PDB file of C-alpha atoms in Angstrom:
ATOM      1  CA  GLU A   1    -126.163  73.188-139.367  1.00  0.00           C
ATOM      2  CA  THR A   2    -127.268  70.318-141.611  1.00  0.00           C
ATOM      3  CA  GLY A   3    -131.024  70.812-141.329  1.00  0.00           C
ATOM      4  CA  VAL A   4    -131.426  67.767-139.082  1.00  0.00           C
ATOM      5  CA  THR A   5    -131.849  68.325-135.347  1.00  0.00           C
ATOM      6  CA  GLN A   6    -131.794  65.795-132.543  1.00  0.00           C
ATOM      7  CA  THR A   7    -132.854  66.025-128.917  1.00  0.00           C
ATOM      8  CA  PRO A   8    -131.632  65.469-126.353  1.00  0.00           C
ATOM      9  CA  ARG A   9    -127.930  65.778-127.158  1.00  0.00           C
ATOM     10  CA  HIS A  10    -126.992  63.765-124.076  1.00  0.00           C
ATOM     11  CA  LEU A  11    -128.994  61.201-122.126  1.00  0.00           C
ATOM     12  CA  VAL A  12    -128.151  59.081-119.108  1.00  0.00           C
ATOM     13  CA  MET A  13    -130.657  56.419-118.167  1.00  0.00           C
ATOM     14  CA  GLY A  14    -130.974  53.394-115.959  1.00  0.00           C
ATOM     15  CA  MET A  15    -131.785  49.958-117.318  1.00  0.00           C
ATOM     16  CA  THR A  16    -135.384  50.150-116.105  1.00  0.00           C
ATOM     17  CA  ASN A  17    -136.116  53.605-117.536  1.00  0.00           C
ATOM     18  CA  LYS A  18    -138.177  54.460-120.599  1.00  0.00           C
ATOM     19  CA  LYS A  19    -137.001  57.359-122.711  1.00  0.00           C
ATOM     20  CA  SER A  20    -137.368  58.644-126.263  1.00  0.00           C
ATOM     21  CA  LEU A  21    -134.985  60.221-128.743  1.00  0.00           C
ATOM     22  CA  LYS A  22    -136.355  62.773-131.176  1.00  0.00           C
ATOM     23  CA  CYS A  23    -135.206  63.756-134.641  1.00  0.00           C
ATOM     24  CA  GLU A  24    -136.578  66.482-136.885  1.00  0.00           C
ATOM     25  CA  GLN A  25    -135.527  67.318-140.422  1.00  0.00           C
ATOM     26  CA  HIS A  26    -136.157  70.655-142.133  1.00  0.00           C
ATOM     27  CA  LEU A  27    -134.966  69.615-145.595  1.00  0.00           C
ATOM     28  CA  GLY A  28    -138.220  68.388-147.119  1.00  0.00           C
ATOM     29  CA  HIS A  29    -136.846  64.857-147.366  1.00  0.00           C
ATOM     30  CA  ASN A  30    -139.062  61.768-147.375  1.00  0.00           C
ATOM     31  CA  ALA A  31    -136.723  59.153-145.876  1.00  0.00           C
ATOM     32  CA  MET A  32    -135.313  59.054-142.347  1.00  0.00           C
ATOM     33  CA  TYR A  33    -132.828  56.762-140.642  1.00  0.00           C
ATOM     34  CA  TRP A  34    -131.553  55.734-137.219  1.00  0.00           C
ATOM     35  CA  TYR A  35    -127.920  54.692-136.879  1.00  0.00           C
ATOM     36  CA  LYS A  36    -125.921  53.493-133.902  1.00  0.00           C
ATOM     37  CA  GLN A  37    -122.278  54.528-133.603  1.00  0.00           C
ATOM     38  CA  SER A  38    -120.133  52.673-131.090  1.00  0.00           C
ATOM     39  CA  ALA A  39    -116.434  53.169-130.479  1.00  0.00           C
ATOM     40  CA  LYS A  40    -114.190  51.481-133.043  1.00  0.00           C
ATOM     41  CA  LYS A  41    -117.111  50.163-135.090  1.00  0.00           C
ATOM     42  CA  PRO A  42    -118.553  51.327-138.420  1.00  0.00           C
ATOM     43  CA  LEU A  43    -121.867  53.109-138.356  1.00  0.00           C
ATOM     44  CA  GLU A  44    -124.634  50.535-137.897  1.00  0.00           C
ATOM     45  CA  LEU A  45    -127.936  51.139-139.635  1.00  0.00           C
ATOM     46  CA  MET A  46    -130.873  50.396-137.320  1.00  0.00           C
ATOM     47  CA  PHE A  47    -134.069  51.507-139.021  1.00  0.00           C
ATOM     48  CA  VAL A  48    -135.154  53.192-142.246  1.00  0.00           C
ATOM     49  CA  TYR A  49    -138.444  54.922-142.925  1.00  0.00           C
ATOM     50  CA  SER A  50    -139.415  55.932-146.437  1.00  0.00           C
ATOM     51  CA  LEU A  51    -142.634  57.910-146.925  1.00  0.00           C
ATOM     52  CA  GLU A  52    -143.413  57.199-143.258  1.00  0.00           C
ATOM     53  CA  GLU A  53    -143.302  53.441-143.807  1.00  0.00           C
ATOM     54  CA  ARG A  54    -140.630  51.311-142.196  1.00  0.00           C
ATOM     55  CA  VAL A  55    -138.630  49.710-145.015  1.00  0.00           C
ATOM     56  CA  GLU A  56    -135.675  48.391-143.079  1.00  0.00           C
ATOM     57  CA  ASN A  57    -135.219  46.872-139.649  1.00  0.00           C
ATOM     58  CA  ASN A  58    -131.651  45.742-139.337  1.00  0.00           C
ATOM     59  CA  SER A  59    -132.183  42.980-136.744  1.00  0.00           C
ATOM     60  CA  VAL A  60    -132.512  45.492-133.949  1.00  0.00           C
ATOM     61  CA  PRO A  61    -133.621  44.214-130.501  1.00  0.00           C
ATOM     62  CA  SER A  62    -137.217  45.004-129.568  1.00  0.00           C
ATOM     63  CA  ARG A  63    -136.080  47.225-126.692  1.00  0.00           C
ATOM     64  CA  PHE A  64    -135.589  49.832-129.457  1.00  0.00           C
ATOM     65  CA  SER A  65    -138.885  50.934-130.994  1.00  0.00           C
ATOM     66  CA  PRO A  66    -138.988  53.515-133.807  1.00  0.00           C
ATOM     67  CA  GLU A  67    -141.884  55.771-134.691  1.00  0.00           C
ATOM     68  CA  CYS A  68    -142.305  58.020-137.718  1.00  0.00           C
ATOM     69  CA  PRO A  69    -145.517  60.080-137.350  1.00  0.00           C
ATOM     70  CA  ASN A  70    -144.782  62.196-140.456  1.00  0.00           C
ATOM     71  CA  SER A  71    -142.009  62.766-142.952  1.00  0.00           C
ATOM     72  CA  SER A  72    -140.305  65.404-140.803  1.00  0.00           C
ATOM     73  CA  HIS A  73    -140.178  63.611-137.476  1.00  0.00           C
ATOM     74  CA  LEU A  74    -138.629  60.386-136.263  1.00  0.00           C
ATOM     75  CA  PHE A  75    -138.537  58.972-132.754  1.00  0.00           C
ATOM     76  CA  LEU A  76    -136.641  56.141-131.127  1.00  0.00           C
ATOM     77  CA  HIS A  77    -138.346  54.815-128.009  1.00  0.00           C
ATOM     78  CA  LEU A  78    -136.056  53.092-125.531  1.00  0.00           C
ATOM     79  CA  HIS A  79    -136.976  50.692-122.735  1.00  0.00           C
ATOM     80  CA  THR A  80    -135.089  48.217-120.559  1.00  0.00           C
ATOM     81  CA  LEU A  81    -131.804  48.978-122.269  1.00  0.00           C
ATOM     82  CA  GLN A  82    -128.496  47.325-121.448  1.00  0.00           C
ATOM     83  CA  PRO A  83    -125.144  49.000-120.712  1.00  0.00           C
ATOM     84  CA  GLU A  84    -123.831  47.775-124.088  1.00  0.00           C
ATOM     85  CA  ASP A  85    -126.483  49.951-125.741  1.00  0.00           C
ATOM     86  CA  SER A  86    -124.480  53.014-124.706  1.00  0.00           C
ATOM     87  CA  ALA A  87    -123.459  54.746-127.923  1.00  0.00           C
ATOM     88  CA  LEU A  88    -124.013  57.775-130.137  1.00  0.00           C
ATOM     89  CA  TYR A  89    -127.386  57.503-131.880  1.00  0.00           C
ATOM     90  CA  LEU A  90    -127.517  59.373-135.151  1.00  0.00           C
ATOM     91  CA  CYS A  91    -130.514  60.369-137.200  1.00  0.00           C
ATOM     92  CA  ALA A  92    -130.255  61.085-140.926  1.00  0.00           C
ATOM     93  CA  SER A  93    -132.560  62.008-143.780  1.00  0.00           C
ATOM     94  CA  SER A  94    -132.502  61.802-147.573  1.00  0.00           C
ATOM     95  CA  GLN A  95    -134.765  62.136-150.574  1.00  0.00           C
ATOM     96  CA  ALA A  96    -135.994  58.745-151.809  1.00  0.00           C
ATOM     97  CA  SER A  97    -137.520  58.137-155.227  1.00  0.00           C
ATOM     98  CA  SER A  98    -139.257  55.009-156.523  1.00  0.00           C
ATOM     99  CA  GLY A  99    -138.241  53.086-153.401  1.00  0.00           C
ATOM    100  CA  ASP A 100    -134.546  53.763-153.986  1.00  0.00           C
ATOM    101  CA  LEU A 101    -133.122  55.713-151.085  1.00  0.00           C
ATOM    102  CA  ASN A 102    -131.111  58.694-152.266  1.00  0.00           C
ATOM    103  CA  ASN A 103    -127.599  58.024-151.158  1.00  0.00           C
ATOM    104  CA  GLU A 104    -126.839  61.568-150.030  1.00  0.00           C
ATOM    105  CA  GLN A 105    -127.863  61.391-146.413  1.00  0.00           C
ATOM    106  CA  PHE A 106    -127.742  64.350-144.080  1.00  0.00           C
ATOM    107  CA  PHE A 107    -127.025  63.625-140.427  1.00  0.00           C
ATOM    108  CA  GLY A 108    -128.047  65.243-137.180  1.00  0.00           C
ATOM    109  CA  PRO A 109    -125.548  65.869-134.364  1.00  0.00           C
ATOM    110  CA  GLY A 110    -126.537  62.708-132.510  1.00  0.00           C
ATOM    111  CA  THR A 111    -127.661  61.813-128.999  1.00  0.00           C
ATOM    112  CA  ARG A 112    -124.920  60.508-126.722  1.00  0.00           C
ATOM    113  CA  LEU A 113    -126.655  57.773-124.697  1.00  0.00           C
ATOM    114  CA  THR A 114    -125.236  56.252-121.533  1.00  0.00           C
ATOM    115  CA  VAL A 115    -127.015  53.316-119.925  1.00  0.00           C
ATOM    116  CA  LEU A 116    -126.095  52.668-116.304  1.00  0.00           C
TER     117      LEU A 116
ATOM    118  CA  GLY B   1    -121.919  41.047-146.272  1.00  0.00           C
ATOM    119  CA  GLN B   2    -120.279  43.946-148.048  1.00  0.00           C
ATOM    120  CA  GLN B   3    -117.530  45.765-146.223  1.00  0.00           C
ATOM    121  CA  LEU B   4    -115.639  48.956-146.871  1.00  0.00           C
ATOM    122  CA  ASN B   5    -112.059  49.035-145.651  1.00  0.00           C
ATOM    123  CA  GLN B   6    -110.381  52.360-145.106  1.00  0.00           C
ATOM    124  CA  SER B   7    -106.692  53.079-144.774  1.00  0.00           C
ATOM    125  CA  PRO B   8    -104.859  54.328-142.969  1.00  0.00           C
ATOM    126  CA  GLN B   9    -106.797  53.920-139.725  1.00  0.00           C
ATOM    127  CA  SER B  10    -105.239  57.101-138.385  1.00  0.00           C
ATOM    128  CA  MET B  11    -102.889  59.871-139.471  1.00  0.00           C
ATOM    129  CA  PHE B  12    -100.962  62.398-137.421  1.00  0.00           C
ATOM    130  CA  ILE B  13     -99.575  65.182-139.579  1.00  0.00           C
ATOM    131  CA  GLN B  14     -98.200  68.710-139.442  1.00  0.00           C
ATOM    132  CA  GLU B  15    -100.232  71.673-140.599  1.00  0.00           C
ATOM    133  CA  GLY B  16     -99.572  72.370-144.267  1.00  0.00           C
ATOM    134  CA  GLU B  17     -98.993  68.762-145.267  1.00  0.00           C
ATOM    135  CA  ASP B  18    -101.057  67.017-147.914  1.00  0.00           C
ATOM    136  CA  VAL B  19    -103.152  63.998-146.888  1.00  0.00           C
ATOM    137  CA  SER B  20    -104.263  60.968-148.837  1.00  0.00           C
ATOM    138  CA  MET B  21    -106.618  58.207-147.722  1.00  0.00           C
ATOM    139  CA  ASN B  22    -108.486  55.462-149.501  1.00  0.00           C
ATOM    140  CA  CYS B  23    -111.433  53.133-149.293  1.00  0.00           C
ATOM    141  CA  THR B  24    -111.637  49.684-150.857  1.00  0.00           C
ATOM    142  CA  SER B  25    -114.325  47.081-151.313  1.00  0.00           C
ATOM    143  CA  SER B  26    -114.475  43.505-152.523  1.00  0.00           C
ATOM    144  CA  SER B  27    -117.561  44.348-154.587  1.00  0.00           C
ATOM    145  CA  ILE B  28    -118.463  47.031-157.109  1.00  0.00           C
ATOM    146  CA  PHE B  29    -120.090  50.283-156.022  1.00  0.00           C
ATOM    147  CA  ASN B  30    -122.026  52.682-158.240  1.00  0.00           C
ATOM    148  CA  THR B  31    -121.683  55.614-155.874  1.00  0.00           C
ATOM    149  CA  TRP B  32    -119.021  56.706-153.434  1.00  0.00           C
ATOM    150  CA  LEU B  33    -119.610  59.249-150.694  1.00  0.00           C
ATOM    151  CA  TRP B  34    -117.086  60.848-148.371  1.00  0.00           C
ATOM    152  CA  TYR B  35    -118.143  62.180-144.968  1.00  0.00           C
ATOM    153  CA  LYS B  36    -116.284  63.986-142.194  1.00  0.00           C
ATOM    154  CA  GLN B  37    -117.245  63.686-138.536  1.00  0.00           C
ATOM    155  CA  GLU B  38    -115.934  66.127-135.953  1.00  0.00           C
ATOM    156  CA  PRO B  39    -115.979  65.362-132.230  1.00  0.00           C
ATOM    157  CA  GLY B  40    -119.475  65.564-130.762  1.00  0.00           C
ATOM    158  CA  GLU B  41    -121.144  65.978-134.137  1.00  0.00           C
ATOM    159  CA  GLY B  42    -122.748  63.843-136.824  1.00  0.00           C
ATOM    160  CA  PRO B  43    -121.068  63.069-140.166  1.00  0.00           C
ATOM    161  CA  VAL B  44    -121.191  65.823-142.772  1.00  0.00           C
ATOM    162  CA  LEU B  45    -121.215  65.000-146.486  1.00  0.00           C
ATOM    163  CA  LEU B  46    -118.089  66.324-148.231  1.00  0.00           C
ATOM    164  CA  ILE B  47    -118.129  64.868-151.732  1.00  0.00           C
ATOM    165  CA  ALA B  48    -120.354  62.532-153.756  1.00  0.00           C
ATOM    166  CA  LEU B  49    -119.042  60.548-156.751  1.00  0.00           C
ATOM    167  CA  TYR B  50    -121.338  58.873-159.279  1.00  0.00           C
ATOM    168  CA  LYS B  51    -119.186  57.795-162.209  1.00  0.00           C
ATOM    169  CA  ALA B  52    -116.136  55.536-162.508  1.00  0.00           C
ATOM    170  CA  GLY B  53    -113.024  57.642-163.023  1.00  0.00           C
ATOM    171  CA  GLU B  54    -114.752  60.804-161.809  1.00  0.00           C
ATOM    172  CA  LEU B  55    -112.568  63.335-160.026  1.00  0.00           C
ATOM    173  CA  THR B  56    -114.404  65.925-157.907  1.00  0.00           C
ATOM    174  CA  SER B  57    -113.101  68.768-155.773  1.00  0.00           C
ATOM    175  CA  ASN B  58    -114.559  70.677-152.847  1.00  0.00           C
ATOM    176  CA  GLY B  59    -112.107  73.413-151.862  1.00  0.00           C
ATOM    177  CA  ARG B  60    -108.903  71.745-150.697  1.00  0.00           C
ATOM    178  CA  LEU B  61    -110.523  68.316-150.895  1.00  0.00           C
ATOM    179  CA  THR B  62    -110.385  66.116-153.987  1.00  0.00           C
ATOM    180  CA  ALA B  63    -111.955  62.690-154.308  1.00  0.00           C
ATOM    181  CA  GLN B  64    -111.762  60.125-157.073  1.00  0.00           C
ATOM    182  CA  PHE B  65    -114.024  57.244-158.051  1.00  0.00           C
ATOM    183  CA  GLY B  66    -111.694  54.352-158.928  1.00  0.00           C
ATOM    184  CA  ILE B  67    -111.848  52.885-162.432  1.00  0.00           C
ATOM    185  CA  THR B  68    -112.459  49.377-161.082  1.00  0.00           C
ATOM    186  CA  ARG B  69    -115.445  50.736-159.069  1.00  0.00           C
ATOM    187  CA  LYS B  70    -114.001  48.952-156.044  1.00  0.00           C
ATOM    188  CA  ASP B  71    -112.144  51.874-154.553  1.00  0.00           C
ATOM    189  CA  SER B  72    -112.124  55.589-153.942  1.00  0.00           C
ATOM    190  CA  PHE B  73    -109.537  58.099-152.772  1.00  0.00           C
ATOM    191  CA  LEU B  74    -109.739  61.329-150.806  1.00  0.00           C
ATOM    192  CA  ASN B  75    -106.956  63.880-150.812  1.00  0.00           C
ATOM    193  CA  ILE B  76    -106.675  66.981-148.653  1.00  0.00           C
ATOM    194  CA  SER B  77    -104.136  69.594-149.688  1.00  0.00           C
ATOM    195  CA  ALA B  78    -102.355  72.005-147.348  1.00  0.00           C
ATOM    196  CA  SER B  79    -104.027  70.671-144.197  1.00  0.00           C
ATOM    197  CA  ILE B  80    -105.144  73.033-141.437  1.00  0.00           C
ATOM    198  CA  PRO B  81    -106.061  72.315-137.791  1.00  0.00           C
ATOM    199  CA  SER B  82    -109.808  72.381-138.520  1.00  0.00           C
ATOM    200  CA  ASP B  83    -109.370  69.375-140.842  1.00  0.00           C
ATOM    201  CA  VAL B  84    -109.213  67.255-137.678  1.00  0.00           C
ATOM    202  CA  GLY B  85    -111.891  64.579-137.541  1.00  0.00           C
ATOM    203  CA  ILE B  86    -112.824  61.132-138.739  1.00  0.00           C
ATOM    204  CA  TYR B  87    -113.303  60.676-142.476  1.00  0.00           C
ATOM    205  CA  PHE B  88    -115.723  57.990-143.622  1.00  0.00           C
ATOM    206  CA  CYS B  89    -116.380  56.573-147.052  1.00  0.00           C
ATOM    207  CA  ALA B  90    -119.805  55.143-147.811  1.00  0.00           C
ATOM    208  CA  GLY B  91    -121.636  53.490-150.665  1.00  0.00           C
ATOM    209  CA  PRO B  92    -125.048  51.931-151.414  1.00  0.00           C
ATOM    210  CA  ASP B  93    -125.286  48.208-150.863  1.00  0.00           C
ATOM    211  CA  GLY B  94    -127.184  47.488-154.075  1.00  0.00           C
ATOM    212  CA  GLY B  95    -130.016  45.806-152.193  1.00  0.00           C
ATOM    213  CA  ALA B  96    -133.747  46.412-152.512  1.00  0.00           C
ATOM    214  CA  THR B  97    -133.572  49.843-150.897  1.00  0.00           C
ATOM    215  CA  ASN B  98    -129.941  50.606-151.763  1.00  0.00           C
ATOM    216  CA  LYS B  99    -129.105  51.618-148.229  1.00  0.00           C
ATOM    217  CA  LEU B 100    -125.670  52.978-147.356  1.00  0.00           C
ATOM    218  CA  ILE B 101    -122.867  51.039-145.755  1.00  0.00           C
ATOM    219  CA  PHE B 102    -120.006  52.908-144.137  1.00  0.00           C
ATOM    220  CA  GLY B 103    -116.288  52.346-143.927  1.00  0.00           C
ATOM    221  CA  THR B 104    -114.324  51.980-140.721  1.00  0.00           C
ATOM    222  CA  GLY B 105    -113.069  55.565-140.847  1.00  0.00           C
ATOM    223  CA  THR B 106    -109.703  57.346-140.963  1.00  0.00           C
ATOM    224  CA  LEU B 107    -108.858  59.524-137.970  1.00  0.00           C
ATOM    225  CA  LEU B 108    -106.934  62.653-138.934  1.00  0.00           C
ATOM    226  CA  ALA B 109    -105.020  64.734-136.410  1.00  0.00           C
ATOM    227  CA  VAL B 110    -103.289  67.940-137.539  1.00  0.00           C
ATOM    228  CA  GLN B 111    -100.643  69.558-135.393  1.00  0.00           C
ATOM    229  CA  PRO B 112    -100.329  73.347-135.767  1.00  0.00           C
TER     230      PRO B 112
END
């Protein structure tokens, strides 16, 4: 138990569906991240929020839309996804100071997404 | 962009053996982190290194921050079946927000 929870753990959706992934951290951190993990590829950073403000958008397609309503919660809204978007989506959190993201990130268990 | 290369890509060993893996970069890092990811789970932080030459242990795990700042090593002594997983190195990219980049991972399989 790392203090970061993600729901759902598994999700199967069609290309026309709209769904959302949820992440919650119980560590008192002020920075949260979305990563995509595909087979045989390094972890890909998607979005970073620090103090509820988006500070990084790593050229992610607009069919992925993040939301950070407060420092403990992070969402990833999905719509009109493609089969190649199937992957493990990981959420992480850390403690940032003076705009510098603390490098020690704590990860949730991930959501295994399958797009049909 | 910066890349972290890990070797070996995979290891298949017998229980009780020692394991050594490394991570190299073409550029200097000021921090090295080692994570382990088990099947169906997210990565878990094992060891963090902040100083060139630093040697840090966590139980049977020992990691070193290379003197050149371009590499790091992770050793596991007397491996056990629960050591199975993918081991990732990571380091901050030195950009405006110093976000992490991750290595390609080393898959470890331990046969009882």
